[in-house]
Amino acid sequence: MEGRAASAHWTAVFATALACTLPSGHSPARAGPALAQYEIKEIGSTPGAIEIQSQNDFSFGNPTRRFTTNDDGELTADENSVSRQREGLEIEMGLTSFVKLRLGVEFEQERIDDPTTFGTANAFNALRFDSYGAETIWTLLPRKGDGFGIGVLIEYEQSAHADESSQLNVGPIFEWQNGRWSAAFNPILTKHFGGEGNDEGKRDNKIDFGYAARIMYRTSEQFAAAVEAYGTIDRIGSTGSPNNASRMFGDFDQHRIGPVLYWTFEDDDAKGDDEKNDGREIETTLGLGALVGLNENTPAVTMKLSLEVDF
């Protein structure tokens, strides 16, 4: 397949999938900690470049939910953000040499938000369309080879469920490289908007703090080994208006860390014919890792599986 034609083909496929899954109206994320995909954001952009991404995670040993009942027998359960699996599909486009844009959709098998019986308190919904969004990354200080680089991430995420809020994620991106070693750090502030109100009718427009960090060693052009960490501080200070469940059980910080292996390979056929691929190589990167939970609010193990195809 020709490089430019392949890019156009995948762009059309993604746009069609996105259009088919978008709901007809806005539907204001859960009151628990905001959980981003387990991915390290990277600066740098090539005008006209296209990247297709699939970001997936699977959690095991999820924490047991806490709950209580009132005098009328009504059940109130904690609102920790817990999922069994998440599947993300994204397309990234290089707009200029310092700006790139990404559009994405996400499917999630999450714990039932408002269980009505003890038996359903730890039950999960079926895998379903959960959210869609857009992000842009601006490179402020380019990194070419060894040295430091700095950028900024701005991301908006719209939930597909009426009782959940929208999210605005903003934060810097720091990169460093020295030979085969590299490191990255992405601290993020997440502002929640909308969603259901509490008993006083106030929406919990809180602010969370999240982070993603990586130290990586590239053993060859094809293989790299990394240690990655991801976490969320649920509710900074007294921001937002917590509901009854949040007041009863408090907020839920989550922290994960673990090894991730990456394998990068190129399409030899495309590489061998510059006329067909407009001088671009098709490069694919597979990532597989296991992230261990560091506190009782976090699943014991989260498996990370990623696929990225660059045109």
PDB file of C-alpha atoms in Angstrom:
ATOM      1  CA  MET A   1       0.000   0.000   0.000  1.00  0.00           C
ATOM      2  CA  GLU A   2       1.405   3.432  -0.866  1.00  0.00           C
ATOM      3  CA  GLY A   3       2.409   5.534   2.159  1.00  0.00           C
ATOM      4  CA  ARG A   4       0.204   8.516   1.359  1.00  0.00           C
ATOM      5  CA  ALA A   5      -2.718   6.320   0.330  1.00  0.00           C
ATOM      6  CA  ALA A   6      -2.282   4.281   3.523  1.00  0.00           C
ATOM      7  CA  SER A   7      -2.426   7.436   5.633  1.00  0.00           C
ATOM      8  CA  ALA A   8      -5.578   8.615   3.889  1.00  0.00           C
ATOM      9  CA  HIS A   9      -7.127   5.154   4.212  1.00  0.00           C
ATOM     10  CA  TRP A  10      -6.530   4.906   7.953  1.00  0.00           C
ATOM     11  CA  THR A  11      -7.686   8.476   8.520  1.00  0.00           C
ATOM     12  CA  ALA A  12     -10.957   7.689   6.753  1.00  0.00           C
ATOM     13  CA  VAL A  13     -11.409   4.457   8.721  1.00  0.00           C
ATOM     14  CA  PHE A  14     -10.869   6.224  12.029  1.00  0.00           C
ATOM     15  CA  ALA A  15     -13.143   9.131  11.152  1.00  0.00           C
ATOM     16  CA  THR A  16     -15.918   6.709  10.190  1.00  0.00           C
ATOM     17  CA  ALA A  17     -15.522   4.777  13.451  1.00  0.00           C
ATOM     18  CA  LEU A  18     -15.561   7.998  15.440  1.00  0.00           C
ATOM     19  CA  ALA A  19     -18.691   9.272  13.718  1.00  0.00           C
ATOM     20  CA  CYS A  20     -20.493   5.969  14.320  1.00  0.00           C
ATOM     21  CA  THR A  21     -19.753   5.952  18.053  1.00  0.00           C
ATOM     22  CA  LEU A  22     -20.438   9.566  18.990  1.00  0.00           C
ATOM     23  CA  PRO A  23     -23.689  10.013  20.883  1.00  0.00           C
ATOM     24  CA  SER A  24     -26.352  12.335  19.523  1.00  0.00           C
ATOM     25  CA  GLY A  25     -26.043  14.816  22.373  1.00  0.00           C
ATOM     26  CA  HIS A  26     -23.627  15.880  25.107  1.00  0.00           C
ATOM     27  CA  SER A  27     -23.544  13.781  28.217  1.00  0.00           C
ATOM     28  CA  PRO A  28     -21.684  15.261  31.017  1.00  0.00           C
ATOM     29  CA  ALA A  29     -16.588  11.260  34.639  1.00  0.00           C
ATOM     30  CA  ARG A  30     -17.360   9.682  37.687  1.00  0.00           C
ATOM     31  CA  ALA A  31     -16.562  11.357  40.993  1.00  0.00           C
ATOM     32  CA  GLY A  32     -13.609   9.041  41.592  1.00  0.00           C
ATOM     33  CA  PRO A  33      -9.996   9.713  40.614  1.00  0.00           C
ATOM     34  CA  ALA A  34      -9.424  10.603  36.952  1.00  0.00           C
ATOM     35  CA  LEU A  35      -7.555   7.790  35.199  1.00  0.00           C
ATOM     36  CA  ALA A  36      -5.726   8.582  31.975  1.00  0.00           C
ATOM     37  CA  GLN A  37      -4.458   5.947  29.576  1.00  0.00           C
ATOM     38  CA  TYR A  38      -1.176   4.386  30.641  1.00  0.00           C
ATOM     39  CA  GLU A  39       0.896   6.183  28.046  1.00  0.00           C
ATOM     40  CA  ILE A  40       3.858   8.555  28.124  1.00  0.00           C
ATOM     41  CA  LYS A  41       3.147  11.664  26.079  1.00  0.00           C
ATOM     42  CA  GLU A  42       5.980  12.703  23.773  1.00  0.00           C
ATOM     43  CA  ILE A  43       6.941  16.025  22.234  1.00  0.00           C
ATOM     44  CA  GLY A  44       8.090  16.527  18.649  1.00  0.00           C
ATOM     45  CA  SER A  45       6.009  16.651  15.494  1.00  0.00           C
ATOM     46  CA  THR A  46       6.468  16.045  11.766  1.00  0.00           C
ATOM     47  CA  PRO A  47       4.115  17.970   9.445  1.00  0.00           C
ATOM     48  CA  GLY A  48       1.812  15.567   7.626  1.00  0.00           C
ATOM     49  CA  ALA A  49       2.795  12.527   9.684  1.00  0.00           C
ATOM     50  CA  ILE A  50       0.002  10.148  10.762  1.00  0.00           C
ATOM     51  CA  GLU A  51       0.067   7.761  13.707  1.00  0.00           C
ATOM     52  CA  ILE A  52      -2.617   5.211  14.601  1.00  0.00           C
ATOM     53  CA  GLN A  53      -2.643   4.099  18.237  1.00  0.00           C
ATOM     54  CA  SER A  54      -4.388   1.412  20.264  1.00  0.00           C
ATOM     55  CA  GLN A  55      -3.926   1.815  24.033  1.00  0.00           C
ATOM     56  CA  ASN A  56      -5.322  -1.006  26.179  1.00  0.00           C
ATOM     57  CA  ASP A  57      -5.182  -2.051  29.835  1.00  0.00           C
ATOM     58  CA  PHE A  58      -6.543  -4.975  31.855  1.00  0.00           C
ATOM     59  CA  SER A  59      -6.785  -4.911  35.668  1.00  0.00           C
ATOM     60  CA  PHE A  60      -6.645  -7.863  38.074  1.00  0.00           C
ATOM     61  CA  GLY A  61      -7.095  -8.010  41.833  1.00  0.00           C
ATOM     62  CA  ASN A  62      -9.354  -4.955  41.958  1.00  0.00           C
ATOM     63  CA  PRO A  63      -9.920  -3.482  45.438  1.00  0.00           C
ATOM     64  CA  THR A  64     -13.074  -4.576  47.248  1.00  0.00           C
ATOM     65  CA  ARG A  65     -15.685  -1.858  47.281  1.00  0.00           C
ATOM     66  CA  ARG A  66     -16.756  -0.278  50.543  1.00  0.00           C
ATOM     67  CA  PHE A  67     -20.438   0.438  51.126  1.00  0.00           C
ATOM     68  CA  THR A  68     -23.032   1.164  53.808  1.00  0.00           C
ATOM     69  CA  THR A  69     -26.826   1.373  54.115  1.00  0.00           C
ATOM     70  CA  ASN A  70     -29.113   3.900  55.762  1.00  0.00           C
ATOM     71  CA  ASP A  71     -32.215   3.265  57.887  1.00  0.00           C
ATOM     72  CA  ASP A  72     -34.317   2.838  54.739  1.00  0.00           C
ATOM     73  CA  GLY A  73     -32.013   0.147  53.389  1.00  0.00           C
ATOM     74  CA  GLU A  74     -30.593   2.344  50.612  1.00  0.00           C
ATOM     75  CA  LEU A  75     -27.024   1.430  49.711  1.00  0.00           C
ATOM     76  CA  THR A  76     -24.206   3.971  49.373  1.00  0.00           C
ATOM     77  CA  ALA A  77     -20.944   2.704  47.849  1.00  0.00           C
ATOM     78  CA  ASP A  78     -17.531   4.288  47.420  1.00  0.00           C
ATOM     79  CA  GLU A  79     -16.707   5.901  44.091  1.00  0.00           C
ATOM     80  CA  ASN A  80     -13.181   4.688  43.501  1.00  0.00           C
ATOM     81  CA  SER A  81     -12.487   4.505  39.748  1.00  0.00           C
ATOM     82  CA  VAL A  82     -12.086   0.799  39.020  1.00  0.00           C
ATOM     83  CA  SER A  83     -12.264  -0.926  35.644  1.00  0.00           C
ATOM     84  CA  ARG A  84     -11.694  -4.443  34.367  1.00  0.00           C
ATOM     85  CA  GLN A  85     -10.483  -3.360  30.934  1.00  0.00           C
ATOM     86  CA  ARG A  86     -10.168  -0.269  28.744  1.00  0.00           C
ATOM     87  CA  GLU A  87      -9.652  -0.066  24.986  1.00  0.00           C
ATOM     88  CA  GLY A  88      -8.582   3.179  23.317  1.00  0.00           C
ATOM     89  CA  LEU A  89      -8.311   3.976  19.608  1.00  0.00           C
ATOM     90  CA  GLU A  90      -6.605   7.206  18.522  1.00  0.00           C
ATOM     91  CA  ILE A  91      -5.262   8.965  15.480  1.00  0.00           C
ATOM     92  CA  GLU A  92      -2.474  11.539  15.727  1.00  0.00           C
ATOM     93  CA  MET A  93      -1.639  14.086  13.028  1.00  0.00           C
ATOM     94  CA  GLY A  94       1.414  16.324  12.775  1.00  0.00           C
ATOM     95  CA  LEU A  95       0.207  19.848  11.963  1.00  0.00           C
ATOM     96  CA  THR A  96       3.510  21.735  12.113  1.00  0.00           C
ATOM     97  CA  SER A  97       7.027  21.024  13.326  1.00  0.00           C
ATOM     98  CA  PHE A  98       5.957  21.927  16.874  1.00  0.00           C
ATOM     99  CA  VAL A  99       2.207  21.142  17.078  1.00  0.00           C
ATOM    100  CA  LYS A 100       0.359  17.838  16.747  1.00  0.00           C
ATOM    101  CA  LEU A 101      -3.301  16.938  17.214  1.00  0.00           C
ATOM    102  CA  ARG A 102      -4.881  13.682  18.407  1.00  0.00           C
ATOM    103  CA  LEU A 103      -8.491  12.467  18.309  1.00  0.00           C
ATOM    104  CA  GLY A 104      -9.632   9.396  20.217  1.00  0.00           C
ATOM    105  CA  VAL A 105     -12.419   7.196  21.500  1.00  0.00           C
ATOM    106  CA  GLU A 106     -12.369   4.865  24.501  1.00  0.00           C
ATOM    107  CA  PHE A 107     -14.320   1.786  25.535  1.00  0.00           C
ATOM    108  CA  GLU A 108     -14.375   0.651  29.158  1.00  0.00           C
ATOM    109  CA  GLN A 109     -15.674  -2.166  31.333  1.00  0.00           C
ATOM    110  CA  GLU A 110     -16.125  -0.265  34.561  1.00  0.00           C
ATOM    111  CA  ARG A 111     -17.655  -1.025  37.934  1.00  0.00           C
ATOM    112  CA  ILE A 112     -21.369  -0.234  38.265  1.00  0.00           C
ATOM    113  CA  ASP A 113     -21.649   3.371  39.451  1.00  0.00           C
ATOM    114  CA  ASP A 114     -24.754   3.114  41.629  1.00  0.00           C
ATOM    115  CA  PRO A 115     -25.295  -0.465  42.881  1.00  0.00           C
ATOM    116  CA  THR A 116     -28.654  -1.129  44.538  1.00  0.00           C
ATOM    117  CA  THR A 117     -27.786  -4.448  46.262  1.00  0.00           C
ATOM    118  CA  PHE A 118     -24.791  -5.930  48.074  1.00  0.00           C
ATOM    119  CA  GLY A 119     -24.456  -8.493  45.292  1.00  0.00           C
ATOM    120  CA  THR A 120     -23.913  -5.816  42.636  1.00  0.00           C
ATOM    121  CA  ALA A 121     -21.565  -3.581  44.662  1.00  0.00           C
ATOM    122  CA  ASN A 122     -18.483  -5.178  43.038  1.00  0.00           C
ATOM    123  CA  ALA A 123     -20.114  -6.069  39.708  1.00  0.00           C
ATOM    124  CA  PHE A 124     -18.980  -4.632  36.368  1.00  0.00           C
ATOM    125  CA  ASN A 125     -20.849  -3.310  33.369  1.00  0.00           C
ATOM    126  CA  ALA A 126     -20.258  -4.848  29.955  1.00  0.00           C
ATOM    127  CA  LEU A 127     -17.514  -3.317  27.810  1.00  0.00           C
ATOM    128  CA  ARG A 128     -19.108  -0.179  26.345  1.00  0.00           C
ATOM    129  CA  PHE A 129     -18.337   3.097  24.626  1.00  0.00           C
ATOM    130  CA  ASP A 130     -17.162   5.414  27.402  1.00  0.00           C
ATOM    131  CA  SER A 131     -15.743   8.679  26.072  1.00  0.00           C
ATOM    132  CA  TYR A 132     -14.276  10.644  23.180  1.00  0.00           C
ATOM    133  CA  GLY A 133     -11.868  13.537  23.106  1.00  0.00           C
ATOM    134  CA  ALA A 134      -9.131  15.585  21.494  1.00  0.00           C
ATOM    135  CA  GLU A 135      -5.666  16.638  22.582  1.00  0.00           C
ATOM    136  CA  THR A 136      -2.897  18.834  21.294  1.00  0.00           C
ATOM    137  CA  ILE A 137       0.788  18.774  22.205  1.00  0.00           C
ATOM    138  CA  TRP A 138       2.924  21.872  21.715  1.00  0.00           C
ATOM    139  CA  THR A 139       6.717  21.571  21.642  1.00  0.00           C
ATOM    140  CA  LEU A 140       8.250  24.534  23.461  1.00  0.00           C
ATOM    141  CA  LEU A 141      11.865  23.371  23.585  1.00  0.00           C
ATOM    142  CA  PRO A 142      12.670  20.760  20.896  1.00  0.00           C
ATOM    143  CA  ARG A 143      14.899  17.837  21.765  1.00  0.00           C
ATOM    144  CA  LYS A 144      17.078  16.609  18.911  1.00  0.00           C
ATOM    145  CA  GLY A 145      19.043  13.616  20.088  1.00  0.00           C
ATOM    146  CA  ASP A 146      20.665  13.946  23.509  1.00  0.00           C
ATOM    147  CA  GLY A 147      19.552  16.696  25.873  1.00  0.00           C
ATOM    148  CA  PHE A 148      16.330  18.110  27.284  1.00  0.00           C
ATOM    149  CA  GLY A 149      13.008  18.914  25.654  1.00  0.00           C
ATOM    150  CA  ILE A 150       9.866  20.592  26.999  1.00  0.00           C
ATOM    151  CA  GLY A 151       6.297  20.685  25.740  1.00  0.00           C
ATOM    152  CA  VAL A 152       2.743  21.157  26.992  1.00  0.00           C
ATOM    153  CA  LEU A 153      -0.352  18.951  26.757  1.00  0.00           C
ATOM    154  CA  ILE A 154      -3.938  20.244  26.479  1.00  0.00           C
ATOM    155  CA  GLU A 155      -6.630  17.552  26.328  1.00  0.00           C
ATOM    156  CA  TYR A 156     -10.432  17.614  26.500  1.00  0.00           C
ATOM    157  CA  GLU A 157     -12.405  14.424  27.227  1.00  0.00           C
ATOM    158  CA  GLN A 158     -16.198  14.163  26.928  1.00  0.00           C
ATOM    159  CA  SER A 159     -17.980  11.320  28.687  1.00  0.00           C
ATOM    160  CA  ALA A 160     -20.620   9.312  26.841  1.00  0.00           C
ATOM    161  CA  HIS A 161     -22.729   8.984  30.021  1.00  0.00           C
ATOM    162  CA  ALA A 162     -25.107  11.651  31.299  1.00  0.00           C
ATOM    163  CA  ASP A 163     -24.194  11.224  34.986  1.00  0.00           C
ATOM    164  CA  GLU A 164     -20.466  11.714  34.452  1.00  0.00           C
ATOM    165  CA  SER A 165     -18.431  14.869  34.012  1.00  0.00           C
ATOM    166  CA  SER A 166     -16.203  16.147  31.232  1.00  0.00           C
ATOM    167  CA  GLN A 167     -12.487  16.597  31.883  1.00  0.00           C
ATOM    168  CA  LEU A 168      -9.861  19.138  30.881  1.00  0.00           C
ATOM    169  CA  ASN A 169      -6.269  17.909  31.280  1.00  0.00           C
ATOM    170  CA  VAL A 170      -3.379  20.379  31.167  1.00  0.00           C
ATOM    171  CA  GLY A 171       0.279  19.921  32.026  1.00  0.00           C
ATOM    172  CA  PRO A 172       3.923  20.106  30.916  1.00  0.00           C
ATOM    173  CA  ILE A 173       5.935  17.346  29.248  1.00  0.00           C
ATOM    174  CA  PHE A 174       9.605  16.922  30.158  1.00  0.00           C
ATOM    175  CA  GLU A 175      11.984  14.706  28.167  1.00  0.00           C
ATOM    176  CA  TRP A 176      15.659  13.848  28.552  1.00  0.00           C
ATOM    177  CA  GLN A 177      18.016  11.560  26.618  1.00  0.00           C
ATOM    178  CA  ASN A 178      21.637  10.566  26.927  1.00  0.00           C
ATOM    179  CA  GLY A 179      22.753   7.851  24.526  1.00  0.00           C
ATOM    180  CA  ARG A 180      20.655   4.723  25.064  1.00  0.00           C
ATOM    181  CA  TRP A 181      19.059   6.129  28.230  1.00  0.00           C
ATOM    182  CA  SER A 182      16.001   8.381  28.264  1.00  0.00           C
ATOM    183  CA  ALA A 183      13.465   9.672  30.765  1.00  0.00           C
ATOM    184  CA  ALA A 184      10.117  11.430  30.619  1.00  0.00           C
ATOM    185  CA  PHE A 185       7.761  13.038  33.133  1.00  0.00           C
ATOM    186  CA  ASN A 186       4.191  14.235  32.483  1.00  0.00           C
ATOM    187  CA  PRO A 187       2.495  15.925  35.481  1.00  0.00           C
ATOM    188  CA  ILE A 188      -1.169  16.729  34.776  1.00  0.00           C
ATOM    189  CA  LEU A 189      -3.939  18.793  36.360  1.00  0.00           C
ATOM    190  CA  THR A 190      -7.452  17.481  35.616  1.00  0.00           C
ATOM    191  CA  LYS A 191     -10.440  19.797  35.945  1.00  0.00           C
ATOM    192  CA  HIS A 192     -13.886  18.144  36.081  1.00  0.00           C
ATOM    193  CA  PHE A 193     -16.965  19.808  34.576  1.00  0.00           C
ATOM    194  CA  GLY A 194     -20.667  19.008  34.794  1.00  0.00           C
ATOM    195  CA  GLY A 195     -22.100  15.619  35.665  1.00  0.00           C
ATOM    196  CA  GLU A 196     -24.674  14.886  38.371  1.00  0.00           C
ATOM    197  CA  GLY A 197     -25.044  17.218  41.331  1.00  0.00           C
ATOM    198  CA  ASN A 198     -24.860  16.153  44.984  1.00  0.00           C
ATOM    199  CA  ASP A 199     -27.739  16.319  47.459  1.00  0.00           C
ATOM    200  CA  GLU A 200     -27.425  20.128  47.495  1.00  0.00           C
ATOM    201  CA  GLY A 201     -27.515  20.234  43.691  1.00  0.00           C
ATOM    202  CA  LYS A 202     -23.841  21.197  43.424  1.00  0.00           C
ATOM    203  CA  ARG A 203     -21.636  19.530  40.825  1.00  0.00           C
ATOM    204  CA  ASP A 204     -18.286  18.146  41.928  1.00  0.00           C
ATOM    205  CA  ASN A 205     -16.081  20.308  39.698  1.00  0.00           C
ATOM    206  CA  LYS A 206     -12.932  19.207  41.520  1.00  0.00           C
ATOM    207  CA  ILE A 207      -9.305  19.254  40.363  1.00  0.00           C
ATOM    208  CA  ASP A 208      -7.166  16.095  40.388  1.00  0.00           C
ATOM    209  CA  PHE A 209      -3.404  15.762  39.984  1.00  0.00           C
ATOM    210  CA  GLY A 210      -1.986  12.960  37.848  1.00  0.00           C
ATOM    211  CA  TYR A 211       1.417  11.909  36.617  1.00  0.00           C
ATOM    212  CA  ALA A 212       3.125   9.575  34.149  1.00  0.00           C
ATOM    213  CA  ALA A 213       6.858   8.864  34.353  1.00  0.00           C
ATOM    214  CA  ARG A 214       9.308   6.616  32.515  1.00  0.00           C
ATOM    215  CA  ILE A 215      12.979   5.640  32.594  1.00  0.00           C
ATOM    216  CA  MET A 216      13.952   3.664  29.498  1.00  0.00           C
ATOM    217  CA  TYR A 217      17.032   1.901  28.147  1.00  0.00           C
ATOM    218  CA  ARG A 218      17.143   1.089  24.432  1.00  0.00           C
ATOM    219  CA  THR A 219      19.051  -2.155  23.959  1.00  0.00           C
ATOM    220  CA  SER A 220      18.938  -1.869  20.143  1.00  0.00           C
ATOM    221  CA  GLU A 221      17.025  -0.114  17.380  1.00  0.00           C
ATOM    222  CA  GLN A 222      14.272  -2.712  17.756  1.00  0.00           C
ATOM    223  CA  PHE A 223      14.018  -3.280  21.524  1.00  0.00           C
ATOM    224  CA  ALA A 224      13.725  -1.123  24.632  1.00  0.00           C
ATOM    225  CA  ALA A 225      13.074  -1.839  28.320  1.00  0.00           C
ATOM    226  CA  ALA A 226      11.440   0.687  30.625  1.00  0.00           C
ATOM    227  CA  VAL A 227      10.115   1.222  34.116  1.00  0.00           C
ATOM    228  CA  GLU A 228       6.933   3.288  34.073  1.00  0.00           C
ATOM    229  CA  ALA A 229       4.822   4.810  36.847  1.00  0.00           C
ATOM    230  CA  TYR A 230       1.317   6.267  36.732  1.00  0.00           C
ATOM    231  CA  GLY A 231      -0.776   7.810  39.468  1.00  0.00           C
ATOM    232  CA  THR A 232      -3.573  10.135  40.486  1.00  0.00           C
ATOM    233  CA  ILE A 233      -4.083  12.327  43.566  1.00  0.00           C
ATOM    234  CA  ASP A 234      -7.871  12.447  43.891  1.00  0.00           C
ATOM    235  CA  ARG A 235      -9.068  15.985  44.672  1.00  0.00           C
ATOM    236  CA  ILE A 236      -6.489  18.673  45.348  1.00  0.00           C
ATOM    237  CA  GLY A 237      -7.268  20.462  48.592  1.00  0.00           C
ATOM    238  CA  SER A 238     -10.920  21.386  48.991  1.00  0.00           C
ATOM    239  CA  THR A 239     -11.725  21.794  45.305  1.00  0.00           C
ATOM    240  CA  GLY A 240     -15.167  20.764  44.111  1.00  0.00           C
ATOM    241  CA  SER A 241     -18.308  19.799  46.036  1.00  0.00           C
ATOM    242  CA  PRO A 242     -18.098  16.159  47.206  1.00  0.00           C
ATOM    243  CA  ASN A 243     -21.279  14.091  47.368  1.00  0.00           C
ATOM    244  CA  ASN A 244     -22.376  11.848  50.258  1.00  0.00           C
ATOM    245  CA  ALA A 245     -20.263   8.891  49.105  1.00  0.00           C
ATOM    246  CA  SER A 246     -17.135  11.045  48.895  1.00  0.00           C
ATOM    247  CA  ARG A 247     -17.808  12.497  52.361  1.00  0.00           C
ATOM    248  CA  MET A 248     -18.368   9.014  53.836  1.00  0.00           C
ATOM    249  CA  PHE A 249     -15.453   7.166  52.288  1.00  0.00           C
ATOM    250  CA  GLY A 250     -13.095   9.972  51.317  1.00  0.00           C
ATOM    251  CA  ASP A 251     -11.086  10.302  48.123  1.00  0.00           C
ATOM    252  CA  PHE A 252      -9.067   7.572  46.426  1.00  0.00           C
ATOM    253  CA  ASP A 253      -5.474   8.079  45.306  1.00  0.00           C
ATOM    254  CA  GLN A 254      -4.077   5.443  42.936  1.00  0.00           C
ATOM    255  CA  HIS A 255      -0.440   4.626  42.128  1.00  0.00           C
ATOM    256  CA  ARG A 256       1.141   2.019  39.799  1.00  0.00           C
ATOM    257  CA  ILE A 257       4.668   1.106  38.727  1.00  0.00           C
ATOM    258  CA  GLY A 258       6.187  -1.693  36.678  1.00  0.00           C
ATOM    259  CA  PRO A 259       8.308  -2.885  33.730  1.00  0.00           C
ATOM    260  CA  VAL A 260       7.292  -2.327  30.106  1.00  0.00           C
ATOM    261  CA  LEU A 261       8.987  -3.808  27.014  1.00  0.00           C
ATOM    262  CA  TYR A 262       8.831  -2.221  23.548  1.00  0.00           C
ATOM    263  CA  TRP A 263       9.481  -3.801  20.156  1.00  0.00           C
ATOM    264  CA  THR A 264       9.784  -1.542  17.093  1.00  0.00           C
ATOM    265  CA  PHE A 265       9.929  -2.813  13.526  1.00  0.00           C
ATOM    266  CA  GLU A 266       9.555  -1.344  10.025  1.00  0.00           C
ATOM    267  CA  ASP A 267       7.634  -2.403   6.932  1.00  0.00           C
ATOM    268  CA  ASP A 268      10.474  -3.656   4.723  1.00  0.00           C
ATOM    269  CA  ASP A 269       8.359  -3.496   1.548  1.00  0.00           C
ATOM    270  CA  ALA A 270       7.448   0.153   2.116  1.00  0.00           C
ATOM    271  CA  LYS A 271      11.008   0.986   3.107  1.00  0.00           C
ATOM    272  CA  GLY A 272      12.321  -0.389  -0.149  1.00  0.00           C
ATOM    273  CA  ASP A 273      10.219   1.772  -2.483  1.00  0.00           C
ATOM    274  CA  ASP A 274      10.470   5.508  -1.813  1.00  0.00           C
ATOM    275  CA  GLU A 275       8.234   6.333  -4.781  1.00  0.00           C
ATOM    276  CA  LYS A 276       5.346   4.350  -3.305  1.00  0.00           C
ATOM    277  CA  ASN A 277       5.548   5.664   0.247  1.00  0.00           C
ATOM    278  CA  ASP A 278       6.533   9.267  -0.518  1.00  0.00           C
ATOM    279  CA  GLY A 279       9.875   8.696   1.189  1.00  0.00           C
ATOM    280  CA  ARG A 280       8.278   7.664   4.504  1.00  0.00           C
ATOM    281  CA  GLU A 281       8.747   4.414   6.356  1.00  0.00           C
ATOM    282  CA  ILE A 282       5.893   2.591   8.098  1.00  0.00           C
ATOM    283  CA  GLU A 283       7.041   1.893  11.648  1.00  0.00           C
ATOM    284  CA  THR A 284       5.169  -0.208  14.207  1.00  0.00           C
ATOM    285  CA  THR A 285       5.792  -0.317  17.962  1.00  0.00           C
ATOM    286  CA  LEU A 286       4.336  -2.928  20.307  1.00  0.00           C
ATOM    287  CA  GLY A 287       4.393  -2.365  24.066  1.00  0.00           C
ATOM    288  CA  LEU A 288       3.654  -4.881  26.828  1.00  0.00           C
ATOM    289  CA  GLY A 289       3.977  -4.308  30.553  1.00  0.00           C
ATOM    290  CA  ALA A 290       2.721  -5.142  34.039  1.00  0.00           C
ATOM    291  CA  LEU A 291       2.025  -2.309  36.493  1.00  0.00           C
ATOM    292  CA  VAL A 292       1.822  -3.200  40.188  1.00  0.00           C
ATOM    293  CA  GLY A 293      -0.569  -1.299  42.475  1.00  0.00           C
ATOM    294  CA  LEU A 294       1.157   0.529  45.335  1.00  0.00           C
ATOM    295  CA  ASN A 295      -1.794   1.050  47.687  1.00  0.00           C
ATOM    296  CA  GLU A 296      -5.108  -0.555  48.644  1.00  0.00           C
ATOM    297  CA  ASN A 297      -7.089   1.732  46.310  1.00  0.00           C
ATOM    298  CA  THR A 298      -5.275   0.423  43.215  1.00  0.00           C
ATOM    299  CA  PRO A 299      -5.756  -2.913  41.424  1.00  0.00           C
ATOM    300  CA  ALA A 300      -3.011  -5.415  42.326  1.00  0.00           C
ATOM    301  CA  VAL A 301      -1.818  -5.715  38.705  1.00  0.00           C
ATOM    302  CA  THR A 302      -2.659  -3.762  35.553  1.00  0.00           C
ATOM    303  CA  MET A 303      -1.491  -5.207  32.238  1.00  0.00           C
ATOM    304  CA  LYS A 304      -0.619  -2.627  29.594  1.00  0.00           C
ATOM    305  CA  LEU A 305      -0.785  -3.431  25.880  1.00  0.00           C
ATOM    306  CA  SER A 306      -0.113  -0.782  23.227  1.00  0.00           C
ATOM    307  CA  LEU A 307       0.171  -0.678  19.450  1.00  0.00           C
ATOM    308  CA  GLU A 308       1.413   2.348  17.486  1.00  0.00           C
ATOM    309  CA  VAL A 309       1.736   2.555  13.712  1.00  0.00           C
ATOM    310  CA  ASP A 310       3.562   5.544  12.202  1.00  0.00           C
ATOM    311  CA  PHE A 311       3.116   6.491   8.542  1.00  0.00           C
TER     312      PHE A 311
END
